Short mmCIF file of C-alpha atoms in Angstrom, two decimals:
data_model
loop_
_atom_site.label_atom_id
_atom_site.label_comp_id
_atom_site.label_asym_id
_atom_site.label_seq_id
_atom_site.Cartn_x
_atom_site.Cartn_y
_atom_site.Cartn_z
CA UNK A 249 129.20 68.10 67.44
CA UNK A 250 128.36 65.63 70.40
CA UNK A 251 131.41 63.64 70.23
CA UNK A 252 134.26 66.29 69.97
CA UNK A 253 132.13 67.94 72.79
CA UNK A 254 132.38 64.33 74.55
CA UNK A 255 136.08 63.76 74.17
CA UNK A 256 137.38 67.56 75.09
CA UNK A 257 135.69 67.24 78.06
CA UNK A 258 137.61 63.80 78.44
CA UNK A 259 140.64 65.45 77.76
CA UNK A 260 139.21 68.03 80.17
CA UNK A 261 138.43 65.79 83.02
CA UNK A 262 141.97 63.73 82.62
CA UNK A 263 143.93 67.58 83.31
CA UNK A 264 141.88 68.19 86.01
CA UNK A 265 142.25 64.41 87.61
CA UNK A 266 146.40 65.20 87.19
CA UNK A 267 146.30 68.90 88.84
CA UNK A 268 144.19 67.56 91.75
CA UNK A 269 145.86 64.41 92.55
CA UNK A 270 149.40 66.32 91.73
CA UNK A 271 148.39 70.01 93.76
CA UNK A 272 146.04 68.37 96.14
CA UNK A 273 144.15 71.07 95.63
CA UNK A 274 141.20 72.13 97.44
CA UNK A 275 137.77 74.51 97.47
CA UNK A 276 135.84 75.20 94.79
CA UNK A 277 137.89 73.87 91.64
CA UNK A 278 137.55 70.54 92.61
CA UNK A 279 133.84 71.06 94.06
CA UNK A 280 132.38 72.97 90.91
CA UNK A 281 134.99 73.26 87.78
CA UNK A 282 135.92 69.17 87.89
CA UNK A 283 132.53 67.77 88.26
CA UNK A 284 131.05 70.49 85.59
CA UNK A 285 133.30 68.66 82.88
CA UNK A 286 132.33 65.25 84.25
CA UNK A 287 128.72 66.59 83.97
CA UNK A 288 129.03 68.03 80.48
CA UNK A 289 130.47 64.34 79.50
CA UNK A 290 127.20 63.06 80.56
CA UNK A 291 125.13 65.39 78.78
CA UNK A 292 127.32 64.98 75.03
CA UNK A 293 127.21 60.87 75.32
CA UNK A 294 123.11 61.20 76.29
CA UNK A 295 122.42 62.70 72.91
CA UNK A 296 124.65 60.57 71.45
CA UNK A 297 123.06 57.51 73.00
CA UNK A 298 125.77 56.21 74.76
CA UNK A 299 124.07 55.11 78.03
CA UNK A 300 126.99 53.48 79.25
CA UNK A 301 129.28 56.12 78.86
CA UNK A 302 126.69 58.84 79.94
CA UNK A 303 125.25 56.74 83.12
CA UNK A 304 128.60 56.43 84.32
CA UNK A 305 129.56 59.41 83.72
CA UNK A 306 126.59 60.59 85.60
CA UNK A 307 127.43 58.24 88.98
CA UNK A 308 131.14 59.90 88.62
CA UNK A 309 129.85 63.21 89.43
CA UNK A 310 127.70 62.07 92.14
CA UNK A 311 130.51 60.47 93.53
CA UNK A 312 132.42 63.42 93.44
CA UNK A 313 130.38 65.54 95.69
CA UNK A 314 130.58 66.01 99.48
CA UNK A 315 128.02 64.95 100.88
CA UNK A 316 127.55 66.56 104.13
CA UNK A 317 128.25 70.17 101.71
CA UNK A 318 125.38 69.53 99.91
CA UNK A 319 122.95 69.90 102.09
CA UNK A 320 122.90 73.71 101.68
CA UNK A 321 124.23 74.01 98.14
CA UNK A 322 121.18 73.42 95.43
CA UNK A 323 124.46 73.27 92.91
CA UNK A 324 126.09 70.42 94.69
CA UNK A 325 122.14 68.81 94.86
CA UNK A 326 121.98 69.37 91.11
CA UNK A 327 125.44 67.41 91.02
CA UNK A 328 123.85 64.52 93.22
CA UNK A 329 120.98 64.55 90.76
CA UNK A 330 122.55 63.59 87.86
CA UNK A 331 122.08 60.00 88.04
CA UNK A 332 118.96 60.07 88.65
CA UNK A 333 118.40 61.87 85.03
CA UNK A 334 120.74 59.60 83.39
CA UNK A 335 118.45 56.60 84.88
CA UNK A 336 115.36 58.81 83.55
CA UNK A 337 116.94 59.36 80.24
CA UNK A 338 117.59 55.80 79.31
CA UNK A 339 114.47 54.05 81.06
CA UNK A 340 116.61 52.66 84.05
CA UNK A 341 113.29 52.55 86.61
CA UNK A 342 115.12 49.87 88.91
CA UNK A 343 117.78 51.91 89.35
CA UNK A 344 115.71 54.79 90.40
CA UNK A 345 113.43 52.83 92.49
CA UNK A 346 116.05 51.38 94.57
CA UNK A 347 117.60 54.79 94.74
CA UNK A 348 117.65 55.74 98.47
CA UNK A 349 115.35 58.74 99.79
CA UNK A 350 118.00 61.28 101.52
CA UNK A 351 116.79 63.73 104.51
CA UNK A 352 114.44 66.23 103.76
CA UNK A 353 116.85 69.29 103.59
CA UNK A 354 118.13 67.77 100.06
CA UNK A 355 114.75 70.03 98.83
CA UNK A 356 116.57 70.24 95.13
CA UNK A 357 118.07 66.75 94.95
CA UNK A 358 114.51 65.42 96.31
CA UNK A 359 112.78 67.09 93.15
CA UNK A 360 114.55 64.98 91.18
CA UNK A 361 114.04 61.81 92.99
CA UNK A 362 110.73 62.26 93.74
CA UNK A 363 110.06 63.42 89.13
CA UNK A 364 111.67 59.96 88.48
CA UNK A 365 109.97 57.99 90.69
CA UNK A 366 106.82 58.89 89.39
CA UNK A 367 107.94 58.25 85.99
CA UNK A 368 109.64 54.81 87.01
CA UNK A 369 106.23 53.79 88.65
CA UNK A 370 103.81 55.30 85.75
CA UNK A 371 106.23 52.91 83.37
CA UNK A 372 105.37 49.61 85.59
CA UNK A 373 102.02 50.61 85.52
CA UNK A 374 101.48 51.29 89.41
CA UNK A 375 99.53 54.59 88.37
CA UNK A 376 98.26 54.87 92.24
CA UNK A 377 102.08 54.68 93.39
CA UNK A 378 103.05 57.19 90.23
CA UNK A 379 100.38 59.42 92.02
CA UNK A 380 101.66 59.66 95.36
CA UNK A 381 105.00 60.41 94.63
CA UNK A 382 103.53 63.47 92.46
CA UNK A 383 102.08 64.62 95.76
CA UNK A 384 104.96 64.38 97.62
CA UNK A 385 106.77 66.37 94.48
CA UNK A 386 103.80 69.08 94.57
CA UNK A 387 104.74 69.45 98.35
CA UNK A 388 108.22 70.35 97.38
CA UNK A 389 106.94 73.68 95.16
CA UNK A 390 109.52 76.88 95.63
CA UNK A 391 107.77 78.33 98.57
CA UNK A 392 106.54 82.19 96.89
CA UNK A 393 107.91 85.54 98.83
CA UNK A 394 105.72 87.58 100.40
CA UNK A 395 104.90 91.10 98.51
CA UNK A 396 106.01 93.88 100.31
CA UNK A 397 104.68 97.23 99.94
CA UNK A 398 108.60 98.83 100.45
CA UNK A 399 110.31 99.66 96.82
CA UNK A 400 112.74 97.60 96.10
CA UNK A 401 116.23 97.87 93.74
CA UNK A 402 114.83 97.14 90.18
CA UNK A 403 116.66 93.38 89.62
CA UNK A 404 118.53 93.02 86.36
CA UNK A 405 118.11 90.77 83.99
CA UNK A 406 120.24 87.77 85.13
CA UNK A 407 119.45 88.32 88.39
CA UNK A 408 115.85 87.94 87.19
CA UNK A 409 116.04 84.60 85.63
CA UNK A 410 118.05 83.44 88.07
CA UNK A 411 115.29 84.02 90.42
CA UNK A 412 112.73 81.80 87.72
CA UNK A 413 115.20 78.61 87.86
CA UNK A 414 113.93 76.81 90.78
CA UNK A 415 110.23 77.67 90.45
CA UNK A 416 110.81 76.74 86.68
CA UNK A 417 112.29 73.49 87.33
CA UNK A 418 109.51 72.48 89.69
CA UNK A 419 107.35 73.59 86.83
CA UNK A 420 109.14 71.03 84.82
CA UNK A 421 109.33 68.47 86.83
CA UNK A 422 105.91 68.11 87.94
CA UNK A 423 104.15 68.95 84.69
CA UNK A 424 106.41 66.49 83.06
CA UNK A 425 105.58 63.74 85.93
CA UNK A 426 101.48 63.98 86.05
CA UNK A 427 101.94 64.23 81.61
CA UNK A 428 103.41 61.03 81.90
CA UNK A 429 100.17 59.34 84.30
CA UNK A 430 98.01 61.08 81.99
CA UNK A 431 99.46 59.32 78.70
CA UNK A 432 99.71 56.26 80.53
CA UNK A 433 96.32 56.43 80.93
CA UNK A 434 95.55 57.59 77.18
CA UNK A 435 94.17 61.23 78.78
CA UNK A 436 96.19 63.07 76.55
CA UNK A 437 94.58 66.12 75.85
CA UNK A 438 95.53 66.74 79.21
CA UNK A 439 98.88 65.50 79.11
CA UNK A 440 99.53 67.67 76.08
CA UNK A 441 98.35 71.00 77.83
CA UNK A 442 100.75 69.64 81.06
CA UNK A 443 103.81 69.12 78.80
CA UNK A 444 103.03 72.44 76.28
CA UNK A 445 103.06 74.35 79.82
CA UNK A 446 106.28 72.50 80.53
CA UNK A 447 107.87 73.44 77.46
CA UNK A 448 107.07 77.02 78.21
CA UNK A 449 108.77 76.51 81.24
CA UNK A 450 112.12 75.30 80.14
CA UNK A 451 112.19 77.93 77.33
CA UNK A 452 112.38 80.24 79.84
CA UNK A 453 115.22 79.14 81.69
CA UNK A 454 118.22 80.97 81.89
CA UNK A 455 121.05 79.68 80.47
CA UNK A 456 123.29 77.26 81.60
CA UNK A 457 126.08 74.73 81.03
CA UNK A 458 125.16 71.93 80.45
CA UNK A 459 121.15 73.29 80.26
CA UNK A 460 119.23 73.47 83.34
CA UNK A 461 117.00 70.42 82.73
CA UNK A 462 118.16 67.66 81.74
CA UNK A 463 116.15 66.42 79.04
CA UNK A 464 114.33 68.42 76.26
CA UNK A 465 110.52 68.69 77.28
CA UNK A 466 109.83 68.81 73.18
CA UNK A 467 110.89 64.91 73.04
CA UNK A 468 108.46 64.02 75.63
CA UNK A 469 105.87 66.32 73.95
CA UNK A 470 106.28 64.68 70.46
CA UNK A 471 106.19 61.60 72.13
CA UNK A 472 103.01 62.05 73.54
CA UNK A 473 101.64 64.13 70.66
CA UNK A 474 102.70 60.63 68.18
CA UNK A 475 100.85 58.41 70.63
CA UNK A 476 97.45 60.60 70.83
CA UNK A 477 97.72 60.09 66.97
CA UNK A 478 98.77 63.98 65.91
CA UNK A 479 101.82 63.83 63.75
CA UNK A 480 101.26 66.81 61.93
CA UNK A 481 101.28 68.58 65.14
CA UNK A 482 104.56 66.98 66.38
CA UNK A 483 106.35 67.91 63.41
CA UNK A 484 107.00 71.58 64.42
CA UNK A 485 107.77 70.43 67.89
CA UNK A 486 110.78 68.17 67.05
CA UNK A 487 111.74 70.58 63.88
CA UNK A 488 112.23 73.32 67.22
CA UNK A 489 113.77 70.80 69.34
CA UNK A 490 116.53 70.14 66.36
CA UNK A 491 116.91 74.23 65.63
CA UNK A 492 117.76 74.20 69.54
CA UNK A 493 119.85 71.08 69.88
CA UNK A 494 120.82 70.33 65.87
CA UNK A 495 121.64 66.63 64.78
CA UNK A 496 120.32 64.88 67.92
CA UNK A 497 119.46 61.87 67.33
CA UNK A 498 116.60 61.76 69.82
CA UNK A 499 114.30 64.22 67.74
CA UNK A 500 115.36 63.09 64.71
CA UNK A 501 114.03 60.23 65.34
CA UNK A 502 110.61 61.73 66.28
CA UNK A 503 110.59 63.48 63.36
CA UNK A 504 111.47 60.92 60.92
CA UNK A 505 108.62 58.56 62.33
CA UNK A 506 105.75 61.65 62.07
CA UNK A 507 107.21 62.21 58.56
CA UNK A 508 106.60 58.76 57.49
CA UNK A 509 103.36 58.25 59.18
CA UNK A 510 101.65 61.08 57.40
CA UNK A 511 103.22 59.61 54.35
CA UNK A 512 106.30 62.32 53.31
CA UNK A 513 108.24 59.21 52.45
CA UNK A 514 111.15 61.19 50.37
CA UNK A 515 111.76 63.39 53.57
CA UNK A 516 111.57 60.74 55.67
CA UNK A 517 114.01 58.89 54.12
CA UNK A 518 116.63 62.09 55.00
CA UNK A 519 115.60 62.68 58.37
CA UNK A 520 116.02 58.55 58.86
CA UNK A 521 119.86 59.10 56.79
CA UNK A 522 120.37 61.83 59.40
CA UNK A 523 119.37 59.81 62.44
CA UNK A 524 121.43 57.30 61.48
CA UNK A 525 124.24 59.30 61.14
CA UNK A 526 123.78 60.91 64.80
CA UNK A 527 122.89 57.02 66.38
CA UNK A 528 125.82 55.30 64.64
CA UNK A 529 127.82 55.45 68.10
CA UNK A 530 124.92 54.42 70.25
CA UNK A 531 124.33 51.45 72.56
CA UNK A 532 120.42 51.68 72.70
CA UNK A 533 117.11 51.18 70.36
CA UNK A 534 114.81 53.75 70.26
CA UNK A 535 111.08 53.26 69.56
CA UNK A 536 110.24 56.61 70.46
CA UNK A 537 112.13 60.51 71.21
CA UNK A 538 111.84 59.69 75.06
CA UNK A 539 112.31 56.02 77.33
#
C-alpha cells in the first residue's frame, strides 16, 4: 500500500511543518521525528516510481539536517545520505558525481558517497575510476574491537543487532559496489557470490523504519542473475523480494521478464497485469529491477 503510505506521511509531514513553525519548537522532534516522515515519503514514492516525488523528497531531508550536528550523529549522516540513494535508485550518476566530498569525520555519510560513486563511474564505463573509489570505501570498514579476556554482560538481542548495522551496511555497500564492476565487466560468477553475500547481509539487519538500506540487494541480484543468462535462478530471488516488500513494482518487473524468457507465458502475463498495476503512478521506464 505504497501510496496511502506516501500520502499519510504527507499528511504527516504538513502537522509537523504547522507545530514547528507555530511552537518553534526545538531538539530532537524536529531533528529525528520530522525528517523520519520526510524520509519514509521518499522510501513509499521509490517503489512506486515516482522519482520526482521521491528525489525531492530525499533533498528535503538533507536539507533539514544541521550540519555542523552531524558530524557525530551516524543518524543525522544517514539523513544526509538520502539523496545520494535516491540518485542511486533512479540512475542519477551526474548528480552523484558532482556531489561534494565532505570532511572525513562524515565516516557514515562517506559510505554512501563513496558506494554511489563507484556505481555512477562503473555505469559510464570508467571501471579504473569505479575501482578507486571501492578502495577508498574498503578503507572506511567498521574498525573491529579488540577481544578481551574480562567477561562481559551477555548483550540482548537488540542490543546485538544493533551492534551488526554498521559492519552490515559496509557489507552492503561494498559487496554491492565491486558486484556492479564485476557485471560491468561480464565476471559474474563473481558478482553473483558478491551480491548473494550482500543479500545475506541485509537479511540480517535489524529492523528499521524505513529499512536500513535503501534498496533491496535481491533487485540488483536478479538483475545480475538475468544478465549472466540464469532466469530460473532469479525467479526465487524476486518471488522473496515480493514476499518481503509485496506489489513492488521493481521485482515484479524482474520477475515478469524471467517468467517470459523461460517461456511461462500465462504467468507472465499476471505478473506483467500486476506490474502494471503497481507502475501506473510512475514517472520512469524500467528495463531492468535496478538503474
Amino acid at each position: 500500500r505504497y501510496e496511502d503510505a506516501a500520502n499519510s506521511n504527507i499528511r504527516a509531514i504538513e502537522a509537523d511543518e504547522d507545530y514547528i513553525s507555530q511552537c518553534q519548537a526545538q531538539g530532537v522532534y524536529p531533528l529525528g521525528y520530522y525528517p523520519h516522515n520526510i524520509h519514509f515519503l521518499w522510501m513509499a514514492a521509490s517503489f512506486q516510481g515516482k522519482s520526482a516525488q521521491a528525489i525531492d523528497a530525499a533533498e528535503k531531508v538533507a536539507n533539514k539536517v544541521p550540519v555542523g550536528m552531524a558530524n557525530n550523529m551516524n543518524y543525522l549522516q544517514e539523513f544526509l545520505a538520502v539523496p545520494l540513494q535516491a540518485y542511486v535508485r533512479f540512475g542519477r550518476w551526474n548528480d552523484i558525481l558532482t556531489t561534494p566530498v565532505p570532511a572525513e569525520d562524515f565516516l557514515q555519510y562517506r559510505l554512501f558517497l563513496h558506494y554511489a560513486r563507484s556505481i555512477a563511474f562503473t555505469r559510464k564505463g570508467l571501471y579504473d575510476k569505479a575501482q578507486g573509489e571501492i578502495d577508498v570505501l574498503k578503507e572506511l570498514a567498521p574498525e573491529k574491537e579488540e577481544v578481551s579476556d574480562e567477561p562481559t554482560e551477555p548483550m540482548s538481542p537488540s542490543d546485538s543487532m544493533a551492534a551488526r548495522a554498521p559492519d552490515n551496511v559496509f557489507k552492503i555497500a561494498s559487496n554491492i559496489a565491486m558486484a556492479e564492476r564485476a557485471a560491468a565487466l561480464n565476471n559474474y560468477a563473481e558478482a553473483i557470490t558478491l551480491l548473494e553475500a550482500a543479500v545475506e547481509a541485509e537479511d540480517d539487519l535489524p529492523y528499521s523504519e524505513p529499512p536500513i538500506w535503501h534498496q533491496p540487494v535481491r533487485h540488483v541480484l536478479g538483475a545480475v542473475l538475468m544478465e549472466a543468462g540464469k532466469y530460473e535462478a532469479a525467479i526465487p530471488v524476486y518471488e522473496q523480494d515480493l514476499k518481503n516488500n509485496r506489489d513492488n513494482g521493481w521485482a515484479l518487473l524482474g520477475l515478469y521478464q524471467c517468467l517470459e524468457k523461460i517461456g511461462e507465458t500465462q504467468e507472465a502475463s499476471k505478473v506483467k497485469a500486476a506490474f502494471d498495476r503497481a507502475w501506473k503512478d510512475a514517472d520512469v521506464e524500467l528495463t531492468t529491477s535496478r538503474f
